[in-house]
Coordinates of C-alpha atoms (C1' of nucleotides) in Angstrom, one line a residue:
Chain K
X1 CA 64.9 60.3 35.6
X2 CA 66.7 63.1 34.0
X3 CA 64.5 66.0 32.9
X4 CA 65.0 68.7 30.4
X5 CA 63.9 72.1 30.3
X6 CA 63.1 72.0 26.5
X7 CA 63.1 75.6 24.5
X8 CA 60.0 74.2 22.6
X9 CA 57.8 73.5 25.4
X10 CA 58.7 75.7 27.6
X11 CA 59.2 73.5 30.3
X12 CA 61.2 70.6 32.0
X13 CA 60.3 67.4 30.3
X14 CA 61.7 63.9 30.8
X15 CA 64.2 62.8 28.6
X16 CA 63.6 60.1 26.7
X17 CA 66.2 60.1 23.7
X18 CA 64.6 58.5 20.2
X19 CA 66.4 55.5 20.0
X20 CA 67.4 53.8 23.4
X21 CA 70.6 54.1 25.2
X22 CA 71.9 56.4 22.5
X23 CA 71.8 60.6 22.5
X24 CA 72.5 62.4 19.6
X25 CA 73.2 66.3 20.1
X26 CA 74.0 69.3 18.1
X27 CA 75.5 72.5 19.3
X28 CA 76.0 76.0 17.5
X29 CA 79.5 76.3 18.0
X30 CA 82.0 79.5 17.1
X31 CA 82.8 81.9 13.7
X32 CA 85.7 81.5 13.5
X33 CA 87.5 84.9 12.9
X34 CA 88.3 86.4 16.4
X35 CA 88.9 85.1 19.8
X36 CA 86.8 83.1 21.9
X37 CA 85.2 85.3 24.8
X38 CA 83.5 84.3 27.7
X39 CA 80.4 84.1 26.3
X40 CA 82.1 81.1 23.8
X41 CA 83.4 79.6 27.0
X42 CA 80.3 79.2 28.9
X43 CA 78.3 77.6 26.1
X44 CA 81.2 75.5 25.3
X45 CA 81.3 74.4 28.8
X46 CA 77.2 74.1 29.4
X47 CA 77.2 71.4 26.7
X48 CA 80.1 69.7 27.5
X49 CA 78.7 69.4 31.1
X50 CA 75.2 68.0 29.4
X51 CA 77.6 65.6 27.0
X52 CA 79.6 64.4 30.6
X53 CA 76.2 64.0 32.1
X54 CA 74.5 61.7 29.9
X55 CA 77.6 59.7 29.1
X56 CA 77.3 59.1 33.1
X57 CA 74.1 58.5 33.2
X58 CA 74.8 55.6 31.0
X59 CA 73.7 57.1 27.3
X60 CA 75.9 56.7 24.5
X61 CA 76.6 60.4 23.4
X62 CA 77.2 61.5 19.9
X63 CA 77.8 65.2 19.9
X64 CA 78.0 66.9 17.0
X65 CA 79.7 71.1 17.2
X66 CA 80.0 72.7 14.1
X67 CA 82.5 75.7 13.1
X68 CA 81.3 78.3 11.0
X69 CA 84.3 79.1 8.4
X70 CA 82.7 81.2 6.0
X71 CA 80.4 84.4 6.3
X72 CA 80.3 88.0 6.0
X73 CA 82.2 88.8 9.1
X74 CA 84.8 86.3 8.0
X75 CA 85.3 87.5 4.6
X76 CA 85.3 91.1 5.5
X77 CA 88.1 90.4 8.8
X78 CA 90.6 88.7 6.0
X79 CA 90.1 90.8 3.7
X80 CA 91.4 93.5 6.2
X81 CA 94.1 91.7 7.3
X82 CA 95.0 90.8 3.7
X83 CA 95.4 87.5 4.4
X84 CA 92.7 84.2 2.8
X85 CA 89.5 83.1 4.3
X86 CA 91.5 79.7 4.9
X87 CA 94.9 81.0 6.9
X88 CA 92.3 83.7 9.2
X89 CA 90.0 80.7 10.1
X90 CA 92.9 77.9 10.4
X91 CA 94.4 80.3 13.0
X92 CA 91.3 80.9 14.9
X93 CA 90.3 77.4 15.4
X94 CA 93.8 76.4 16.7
X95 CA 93.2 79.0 19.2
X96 CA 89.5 77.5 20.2
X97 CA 91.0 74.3 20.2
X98 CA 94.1 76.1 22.7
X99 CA 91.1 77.9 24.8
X100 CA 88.0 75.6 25.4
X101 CA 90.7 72.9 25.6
X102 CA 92.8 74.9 28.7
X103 CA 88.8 74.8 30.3
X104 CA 88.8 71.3 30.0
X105 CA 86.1 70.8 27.1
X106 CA 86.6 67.5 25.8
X107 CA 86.6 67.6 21.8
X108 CA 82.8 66.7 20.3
X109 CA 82.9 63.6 18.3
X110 CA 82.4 65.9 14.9
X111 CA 83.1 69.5 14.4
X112 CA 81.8 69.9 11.3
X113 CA 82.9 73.1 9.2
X114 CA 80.6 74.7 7.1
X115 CA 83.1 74.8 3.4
X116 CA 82.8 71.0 4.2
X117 CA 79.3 70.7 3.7
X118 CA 78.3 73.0 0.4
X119 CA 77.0 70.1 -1.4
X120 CA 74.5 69.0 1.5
X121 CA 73.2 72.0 1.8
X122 CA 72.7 72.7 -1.6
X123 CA 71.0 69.0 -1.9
X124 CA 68.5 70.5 1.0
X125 CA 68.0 74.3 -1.0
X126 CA 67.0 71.5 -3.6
X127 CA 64.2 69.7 -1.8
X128 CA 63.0 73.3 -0.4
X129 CA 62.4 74.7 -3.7
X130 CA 61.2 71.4 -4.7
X131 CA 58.4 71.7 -1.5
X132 CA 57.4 75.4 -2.6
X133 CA 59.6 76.8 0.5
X134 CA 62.1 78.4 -1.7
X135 CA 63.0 80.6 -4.2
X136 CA 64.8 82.3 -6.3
X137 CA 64.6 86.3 -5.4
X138 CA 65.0 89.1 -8.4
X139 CA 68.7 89.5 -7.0
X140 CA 70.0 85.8 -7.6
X141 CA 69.6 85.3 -3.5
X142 CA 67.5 82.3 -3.1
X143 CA 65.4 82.7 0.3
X144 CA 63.1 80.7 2.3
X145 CA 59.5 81.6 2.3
X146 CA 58.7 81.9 5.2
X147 CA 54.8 82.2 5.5
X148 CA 54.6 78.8 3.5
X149 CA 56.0 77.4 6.7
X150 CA 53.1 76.9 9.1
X151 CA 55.0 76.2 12.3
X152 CA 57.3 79.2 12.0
X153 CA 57.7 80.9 15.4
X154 CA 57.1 78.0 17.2
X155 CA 60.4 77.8 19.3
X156 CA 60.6 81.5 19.7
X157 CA 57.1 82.3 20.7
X158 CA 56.7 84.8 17.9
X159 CA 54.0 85.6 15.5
X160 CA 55.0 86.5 12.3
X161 CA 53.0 89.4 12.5
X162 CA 54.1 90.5 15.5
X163 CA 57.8 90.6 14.2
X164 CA 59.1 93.6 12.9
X165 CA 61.4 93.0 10.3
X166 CA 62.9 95.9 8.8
X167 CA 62.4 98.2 11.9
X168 CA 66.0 98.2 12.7
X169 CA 67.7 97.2 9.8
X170 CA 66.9 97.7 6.1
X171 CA 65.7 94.8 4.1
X172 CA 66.9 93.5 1.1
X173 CA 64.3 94.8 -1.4
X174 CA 64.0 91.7 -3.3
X175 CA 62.4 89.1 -0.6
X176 CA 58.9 88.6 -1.0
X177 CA 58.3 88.9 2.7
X178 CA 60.3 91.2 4.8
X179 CA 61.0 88.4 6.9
X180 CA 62.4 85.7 4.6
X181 CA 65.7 84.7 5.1
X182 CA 68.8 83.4 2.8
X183 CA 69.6 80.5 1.6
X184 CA 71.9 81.0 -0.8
X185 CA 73.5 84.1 -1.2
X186 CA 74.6 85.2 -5.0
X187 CA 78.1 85.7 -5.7
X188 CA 79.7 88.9 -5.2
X189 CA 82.9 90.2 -6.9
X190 CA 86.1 89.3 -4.7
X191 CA 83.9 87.0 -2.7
X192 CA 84.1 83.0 -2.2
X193 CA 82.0 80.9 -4.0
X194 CA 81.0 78.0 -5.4
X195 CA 78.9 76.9 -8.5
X196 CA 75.0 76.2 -7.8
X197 CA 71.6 75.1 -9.7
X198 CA 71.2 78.9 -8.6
X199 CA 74.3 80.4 -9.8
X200 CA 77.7 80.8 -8.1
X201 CA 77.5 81.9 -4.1
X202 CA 77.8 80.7 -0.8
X203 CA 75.5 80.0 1.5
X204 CA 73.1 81.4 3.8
X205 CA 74.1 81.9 7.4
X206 CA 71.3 79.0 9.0
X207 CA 71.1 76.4 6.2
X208 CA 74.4 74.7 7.3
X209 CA 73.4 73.9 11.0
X210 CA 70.5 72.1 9.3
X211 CA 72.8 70.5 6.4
X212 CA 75.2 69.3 9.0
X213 CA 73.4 68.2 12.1
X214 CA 70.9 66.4 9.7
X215 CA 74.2 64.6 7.9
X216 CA 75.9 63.9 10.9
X217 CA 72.9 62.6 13.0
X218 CA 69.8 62.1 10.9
X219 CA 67.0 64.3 9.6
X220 CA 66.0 63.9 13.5
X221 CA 67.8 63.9 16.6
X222 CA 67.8 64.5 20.0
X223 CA 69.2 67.9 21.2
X224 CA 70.2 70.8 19.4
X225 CA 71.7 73.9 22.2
X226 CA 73.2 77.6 21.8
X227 CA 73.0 80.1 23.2
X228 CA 69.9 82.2 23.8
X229 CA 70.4 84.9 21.7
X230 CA 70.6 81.5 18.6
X231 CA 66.4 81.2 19.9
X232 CA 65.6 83.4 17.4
X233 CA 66.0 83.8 14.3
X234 CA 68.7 81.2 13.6
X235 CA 67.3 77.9 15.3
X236 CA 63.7 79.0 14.2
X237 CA 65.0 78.8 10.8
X238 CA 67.0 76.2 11.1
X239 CA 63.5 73.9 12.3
X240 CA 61.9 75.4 9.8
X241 CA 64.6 74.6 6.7
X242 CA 65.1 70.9 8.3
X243 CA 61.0 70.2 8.6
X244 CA 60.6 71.7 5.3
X245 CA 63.1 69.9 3.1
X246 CA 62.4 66.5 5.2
X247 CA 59.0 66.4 6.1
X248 CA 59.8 65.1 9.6
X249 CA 60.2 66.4 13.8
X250 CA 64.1 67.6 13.7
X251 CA 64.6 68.0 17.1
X252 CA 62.9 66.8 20.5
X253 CA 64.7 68.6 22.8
X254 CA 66.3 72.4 22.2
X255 CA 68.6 73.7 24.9
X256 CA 69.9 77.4 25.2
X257 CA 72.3 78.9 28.1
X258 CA 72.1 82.2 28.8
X259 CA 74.7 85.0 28.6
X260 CA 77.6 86.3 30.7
X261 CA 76.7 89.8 31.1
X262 CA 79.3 93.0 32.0
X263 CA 78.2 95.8 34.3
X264 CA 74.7 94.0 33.7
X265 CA 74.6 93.9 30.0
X266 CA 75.2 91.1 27.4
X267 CA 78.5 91.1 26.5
X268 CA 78.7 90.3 22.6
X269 CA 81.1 91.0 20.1
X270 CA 79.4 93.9 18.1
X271 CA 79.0 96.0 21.8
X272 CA 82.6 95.7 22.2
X273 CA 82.4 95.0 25.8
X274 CA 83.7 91.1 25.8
X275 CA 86.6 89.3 27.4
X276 CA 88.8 87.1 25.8
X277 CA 89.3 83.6 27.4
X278 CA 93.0 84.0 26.5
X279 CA 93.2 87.1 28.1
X280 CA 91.1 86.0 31.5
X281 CA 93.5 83.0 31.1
X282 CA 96.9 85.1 31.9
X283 CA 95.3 86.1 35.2
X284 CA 93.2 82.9 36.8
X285 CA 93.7 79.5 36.4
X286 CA 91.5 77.8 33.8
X287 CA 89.8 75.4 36.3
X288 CA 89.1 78.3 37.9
X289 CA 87.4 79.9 35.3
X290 CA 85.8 76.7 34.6
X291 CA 84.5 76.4 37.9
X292 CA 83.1 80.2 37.9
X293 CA 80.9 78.8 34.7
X294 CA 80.3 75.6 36.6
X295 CA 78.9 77.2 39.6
X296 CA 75.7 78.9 38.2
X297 CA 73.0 76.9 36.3
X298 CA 73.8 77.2 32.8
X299 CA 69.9 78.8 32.0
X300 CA 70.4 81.8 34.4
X301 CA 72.2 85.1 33.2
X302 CA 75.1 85.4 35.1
X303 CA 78.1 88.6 35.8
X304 CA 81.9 88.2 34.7
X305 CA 84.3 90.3 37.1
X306 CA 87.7 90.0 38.5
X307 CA 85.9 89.9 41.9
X308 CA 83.6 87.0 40.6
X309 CA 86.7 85.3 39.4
X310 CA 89.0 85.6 42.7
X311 CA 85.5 84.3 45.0
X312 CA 85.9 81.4 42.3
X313 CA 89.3 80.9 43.1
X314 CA 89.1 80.5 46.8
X315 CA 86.0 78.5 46.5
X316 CA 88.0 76.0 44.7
X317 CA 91.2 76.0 46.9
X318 CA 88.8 74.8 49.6
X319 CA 87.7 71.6 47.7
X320 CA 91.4 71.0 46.4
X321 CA 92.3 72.0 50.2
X322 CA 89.8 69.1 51.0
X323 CA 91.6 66.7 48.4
X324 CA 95.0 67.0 50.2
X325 CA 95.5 63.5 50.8
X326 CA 92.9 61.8 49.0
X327 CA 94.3 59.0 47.0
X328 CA 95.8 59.8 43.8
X329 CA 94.2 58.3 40.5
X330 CA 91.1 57.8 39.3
X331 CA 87.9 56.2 40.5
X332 CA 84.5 56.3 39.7
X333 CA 81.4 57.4 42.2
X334 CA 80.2 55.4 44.7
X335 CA 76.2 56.3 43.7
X336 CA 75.1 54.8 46.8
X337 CA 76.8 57.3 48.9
X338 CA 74.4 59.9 49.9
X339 CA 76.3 62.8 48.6
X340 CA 76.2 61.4 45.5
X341 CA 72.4 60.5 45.6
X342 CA 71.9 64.2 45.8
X343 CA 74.3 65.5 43.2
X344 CA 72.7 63.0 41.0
X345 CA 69.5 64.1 41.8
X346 CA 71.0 67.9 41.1
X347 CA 72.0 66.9 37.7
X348 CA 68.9 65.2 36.7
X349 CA 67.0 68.4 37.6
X350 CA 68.4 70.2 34.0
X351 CA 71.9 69.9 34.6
X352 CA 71.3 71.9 38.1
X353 CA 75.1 72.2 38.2
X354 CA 74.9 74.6 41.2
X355 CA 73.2 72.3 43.4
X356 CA 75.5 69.5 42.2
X357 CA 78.4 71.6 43.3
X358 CA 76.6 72.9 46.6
X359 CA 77.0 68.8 47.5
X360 CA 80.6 69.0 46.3
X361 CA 81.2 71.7 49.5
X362 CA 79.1 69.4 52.1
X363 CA 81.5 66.7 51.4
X364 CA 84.7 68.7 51.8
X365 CA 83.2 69.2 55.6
X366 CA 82.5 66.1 56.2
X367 CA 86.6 65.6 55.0
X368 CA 87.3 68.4 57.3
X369 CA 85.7 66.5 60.1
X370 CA 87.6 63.5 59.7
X371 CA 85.9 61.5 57.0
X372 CA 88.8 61.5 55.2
X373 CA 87.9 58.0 53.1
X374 CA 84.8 60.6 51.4
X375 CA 88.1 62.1 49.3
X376 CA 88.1 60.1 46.8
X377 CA 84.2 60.4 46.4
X378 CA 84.4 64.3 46.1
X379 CA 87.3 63.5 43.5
X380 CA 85.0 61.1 41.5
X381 CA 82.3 63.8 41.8
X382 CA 84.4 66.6 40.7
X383 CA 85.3 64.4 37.5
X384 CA 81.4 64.4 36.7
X385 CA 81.8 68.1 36.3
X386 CA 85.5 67.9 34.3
X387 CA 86.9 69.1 37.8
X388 CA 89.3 68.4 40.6
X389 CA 91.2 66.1 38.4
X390 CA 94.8 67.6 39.0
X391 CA 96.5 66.4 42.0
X392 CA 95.8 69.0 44.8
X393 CA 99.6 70.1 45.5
X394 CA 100.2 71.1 41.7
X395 CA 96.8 72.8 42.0
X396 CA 97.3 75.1 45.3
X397 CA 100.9 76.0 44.4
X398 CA 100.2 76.5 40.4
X399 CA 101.6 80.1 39.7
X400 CA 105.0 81.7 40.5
X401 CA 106.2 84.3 43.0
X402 CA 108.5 86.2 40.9
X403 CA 111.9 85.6 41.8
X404 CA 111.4 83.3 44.1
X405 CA 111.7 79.4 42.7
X406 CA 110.4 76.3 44.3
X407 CA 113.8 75.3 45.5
X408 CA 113.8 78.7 47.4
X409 CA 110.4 78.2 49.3
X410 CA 111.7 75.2 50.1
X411 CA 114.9 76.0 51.6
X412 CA 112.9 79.6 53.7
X413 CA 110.9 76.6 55.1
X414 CA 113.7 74.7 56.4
X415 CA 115.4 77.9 57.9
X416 CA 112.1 78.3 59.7
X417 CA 111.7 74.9 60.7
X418 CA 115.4 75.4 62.4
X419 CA 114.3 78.8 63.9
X420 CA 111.3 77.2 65.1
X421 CA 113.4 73.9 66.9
X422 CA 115.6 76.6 68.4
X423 CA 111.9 78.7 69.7
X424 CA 113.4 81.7 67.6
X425 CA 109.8 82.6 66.5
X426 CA 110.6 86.0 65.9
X427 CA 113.4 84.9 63.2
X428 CA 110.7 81.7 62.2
X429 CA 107.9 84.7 61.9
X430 CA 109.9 87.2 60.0
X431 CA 110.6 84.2 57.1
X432 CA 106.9 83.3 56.9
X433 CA 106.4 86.7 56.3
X434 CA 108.7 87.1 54.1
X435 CA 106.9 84.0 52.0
X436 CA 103.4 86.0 52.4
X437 CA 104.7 89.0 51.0
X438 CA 106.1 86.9 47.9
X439 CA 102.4 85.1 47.8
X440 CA 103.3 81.9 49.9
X441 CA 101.0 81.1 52.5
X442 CA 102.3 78.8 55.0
X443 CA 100.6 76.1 57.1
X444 CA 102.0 73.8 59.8
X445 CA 100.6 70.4 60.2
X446 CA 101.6 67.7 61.9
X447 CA 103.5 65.8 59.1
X448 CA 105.4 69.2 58.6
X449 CA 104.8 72.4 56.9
X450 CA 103.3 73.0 54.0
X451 CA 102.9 75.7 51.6
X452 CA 100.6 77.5 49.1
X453 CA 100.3 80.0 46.8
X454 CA 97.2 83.0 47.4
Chain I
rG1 C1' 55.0 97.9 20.2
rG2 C1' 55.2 92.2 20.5
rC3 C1' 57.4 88.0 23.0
rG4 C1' 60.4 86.0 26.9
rC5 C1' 63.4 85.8 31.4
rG6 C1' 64.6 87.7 36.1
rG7 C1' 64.5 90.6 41.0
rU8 C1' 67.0 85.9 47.3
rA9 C1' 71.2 88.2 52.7
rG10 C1' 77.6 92.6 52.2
rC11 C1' 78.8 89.8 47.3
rA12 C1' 77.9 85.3 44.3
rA13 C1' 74.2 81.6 43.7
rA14 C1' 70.3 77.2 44.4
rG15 C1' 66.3 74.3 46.0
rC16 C1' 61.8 74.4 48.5
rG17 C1' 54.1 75.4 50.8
rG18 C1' 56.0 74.4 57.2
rU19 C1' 63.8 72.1 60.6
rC20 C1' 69.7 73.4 57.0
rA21 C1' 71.1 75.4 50.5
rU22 C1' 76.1 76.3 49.2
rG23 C1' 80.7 79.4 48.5
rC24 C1' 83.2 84.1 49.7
rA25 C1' 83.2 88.0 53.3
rG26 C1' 82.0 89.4 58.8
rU27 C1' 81.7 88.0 64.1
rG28 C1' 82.7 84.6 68.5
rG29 C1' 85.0 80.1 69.9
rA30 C1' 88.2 75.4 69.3
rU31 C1' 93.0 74.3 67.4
rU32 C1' 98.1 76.7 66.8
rG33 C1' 104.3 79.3 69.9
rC34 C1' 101.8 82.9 66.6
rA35 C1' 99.5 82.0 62.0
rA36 C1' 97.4 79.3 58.0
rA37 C1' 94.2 75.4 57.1
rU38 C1' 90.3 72.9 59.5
rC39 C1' 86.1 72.4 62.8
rC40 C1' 82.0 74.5 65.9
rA41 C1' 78.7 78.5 66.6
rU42 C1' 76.8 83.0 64.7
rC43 C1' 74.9 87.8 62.1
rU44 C1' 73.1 89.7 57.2
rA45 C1' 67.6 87.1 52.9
rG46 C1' 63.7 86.8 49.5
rG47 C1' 61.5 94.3 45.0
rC48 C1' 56.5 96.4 46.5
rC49 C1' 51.0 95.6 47.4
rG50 C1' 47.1 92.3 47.7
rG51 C1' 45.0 87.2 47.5
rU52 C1' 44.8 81.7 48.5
rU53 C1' 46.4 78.8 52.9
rC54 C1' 46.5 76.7 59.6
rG55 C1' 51.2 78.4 57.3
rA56 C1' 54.3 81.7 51.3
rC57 C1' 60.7 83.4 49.5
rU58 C1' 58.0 79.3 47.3
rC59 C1' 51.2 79.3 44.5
rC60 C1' 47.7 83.4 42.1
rG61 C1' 46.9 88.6 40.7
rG62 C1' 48.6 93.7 40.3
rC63 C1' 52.5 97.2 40.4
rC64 C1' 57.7 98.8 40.2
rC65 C1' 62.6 97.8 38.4
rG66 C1' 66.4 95.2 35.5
rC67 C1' 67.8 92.1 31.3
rG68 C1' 67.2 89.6 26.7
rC69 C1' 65.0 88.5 21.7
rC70 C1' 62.4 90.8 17.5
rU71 C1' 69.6 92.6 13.3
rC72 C1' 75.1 89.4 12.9
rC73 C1' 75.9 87.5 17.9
rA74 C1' 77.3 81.8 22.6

RNA sequence: GGCGCGGUAGCAAAGCGGUCAUGCAGUGGAUUGCAAAUCCAUCUAGGCCGGUUCGACUCCGGCCCGCGCCUCCA
């Protein structure tokens, strides 16, 4: 039984999806106007492990991650590039698609881009003001009321009195209640828009999650994640836009990973402290960044460093170390095995990735004590988790050593193997070190000698 | 100020009321011409103070510290 810790209860819950056999999941994805950090990664890797997971457990997944293409920060990066809305968020999303794919994310069944969806969300501003949720503000911004919305705060855990609206950031003068938000923003001069029972604008930041998951998947669904910092206010007014305009439960089961902090703080965008994927990706191997995010439950905060990155690294040349001559090709888990009994029991404990992994490690001992046929189990295991697909000699020598091609490791370690016939260890030594110095770590088996790279 | 999360060995990171997490690093062995890889063994834990219990890292209470949300943010 695969259990849930659920935003809204606070708790791990059993999942049990609305309509049988079938999931149906929406994730906050990216604005699209810089690159994707590491932050971006780990969310996009959290649900694609949650997506993997149910489709093995046997659910048929429809996953849903939308792109944000239009909003402040959007209109204000291309109007300093002097370059359109369209050309600044084109480029961006080619280079999510280049990222998260290099981290082996598999593409959600609809990405869903906000300019797409004006007209749905419009229909739902419609049906709010139509409820009494809604209306239209002194300034042409139509906002959500949001004391007419009894279950406001729910997800969060927050009282509207408690909240503090306005503390840290002035509020626009013409909301009824400091702590309204938008749904429809009025037009501005040199701004996008489009026409509106309201007048021209474009739309609030929340309505279009709500607009698109409830298109996409229904007015409810199954599982909506983000990211923690989402909690509150954007998922809270999501529920509460959805509920209001529809009358009915949006979501049963709301997920949220938490951050990748640097030097123990969040790392975000507007502190300036966040690493690029691309740039991370010019250093380590993307599997092994993948596996770094893989490694630690997807709830818990976790630390990006170099260090953290290169103990990743190693980690993951033992299992592929392991995988030397396992069969190649691809084959499903034997569920019986015992390994597998407790990496499925991992999983079903909230995606408890790091346990599931920790099982991963136990079988590449049992490899190293001989079980050799268990190879093919850790492979099939690792494919759970979108690892240990590639075949293990492309993996440990991925990289390059400079000068120093393929062809020319190849022929050091045949002058060596001649030094080494003729017991000239001192000539066979002096080439291995040679190697090491260039990266190349050798290591002699009995089928030969074998190399790979540090 | 309100709400929430967390403090586990040198580092990273899990589960668990009572034998083992796991990875990296360290140490000692096996193996190797020497290495590497692998295997075996092994050292480093549970912020602090109380309570419950036969027994607590695990449950309860208090305290200290850190982080997050309350503003756009994955």
């Amino acid at each position: 039984m695969l259990r849930i810790y659920n935003t809204l209860a606070r708790d791990k819950q059993d999942f049990v999806p609305m309509r049988p056999g079938e999931v149906r999941m929406y994730v906050c994805g990216m604005t699209v106007y810089d690159f994707c950090h590491i932050g971006h990664g780990r969310m996009m890797v959290a649900f694609d492990l949650v997506r993997r997971w149910l489709r093995a457990s046997g659910y048929r997944v429809t996953y849903v991650r939308n792109i944000t293409d239009i909003d402040d920060k959007i209109i204000r990066r291309a109007a300093e590039n002097r370059e359109t809305i369209a050309e600044l968020t084109e480029r961006y999303i080619r280079f999510m698609d280049e990222d998260v794919g290099a981290l082996g994310v598999e593409k959600p069944d609809h990405e869903p881009r906000a300019t797409q969806y004006v007209p749905q969300m419009l229909q739902m501003i419609g049906r709010l003001e139509a409820n009494g949720l809604a209306y239209r503000a002194a300034d042409g911004d139509v906002n959500f009321s949001v004391r007419k919305f009894p279950g406001y705060g729910e997800l969060s855990g927050k009282l509207l009195d408690d909240l503090r609206a306005g503390e840290r950031v002035e509020v626009g003068a013409a909301k009824r209640d400091p702590l309204d938000f938008v749904l429809w923003k009025h037009s501005k001069p040199d701004e996008p828009k489009w026409p509106s029972p309201w007048g021209d604008g474009r739309p609030g930041w929340a309505i279009e999650c709500s607009a698109m998951g409830c298109s996409l998947l229904g007015e409810s669904f199954d599982i909506h994640g983000g990211g923690q910092d989402l909690q509150f206010p954007h998922h809270e007014n999501e529920i509460a836009q959805s509920e209001g305009a529809n009358g009915k439960p949006f979501v049963k089961y709301w997920l949220h990973n938490g951050f990748v902090q640097v030097d123990d703080t969040k790392m975000s965008k507007s502190l300036g402290n966040f690493f690029t994927i691309r740039d991370i990706l010019k250093v380590f191997d993307p599997e092994v960044m993948r596996f770094f995010l893989v490694r630690a439950h997807y709830r818990s905060a976790m630390t990006y460093s170099d260090a953290h990155l290169n103990d990743a690294k190693t980690a993951l040349t033992r299992l592929y170390t392991a995988l030397r001559g396992a069969a190649p090709g691809k084959t499903a888990p034997d569920w019986s095995e015992p390994h597998a009994v407790r990496f499925k029991a991992a999983m079903d404990d909230d995606f408890n990735t790091a346990e599931a992994v920790a099982e991963l490690f136990k079988l590449a001992n049992e490899i190293g004590r001989g079980k050799m046929e268990l190879a093919a189990q850790l492979k099939a295991l690792g494919g759970i988790l979108g690892l240990l697909q590639r075949d293990p000699q492309a993996f440990l020598q991925a990289g390059s050593s400079g000068a120093l091609s393929d062809k020319d490791i190849q022929d050091r370690i045949e002058a060596r193997l001649a030094a080494r016939k003729q017991k000239n260890y001192l000539e066979a030594d002096r080439i291995r070190e040679e190697l090491e110095a260039a990266g190349v770590i050798l290591e002699d088996g009995p089928k030969g000698t074998s190399w790979r790279r540090a």
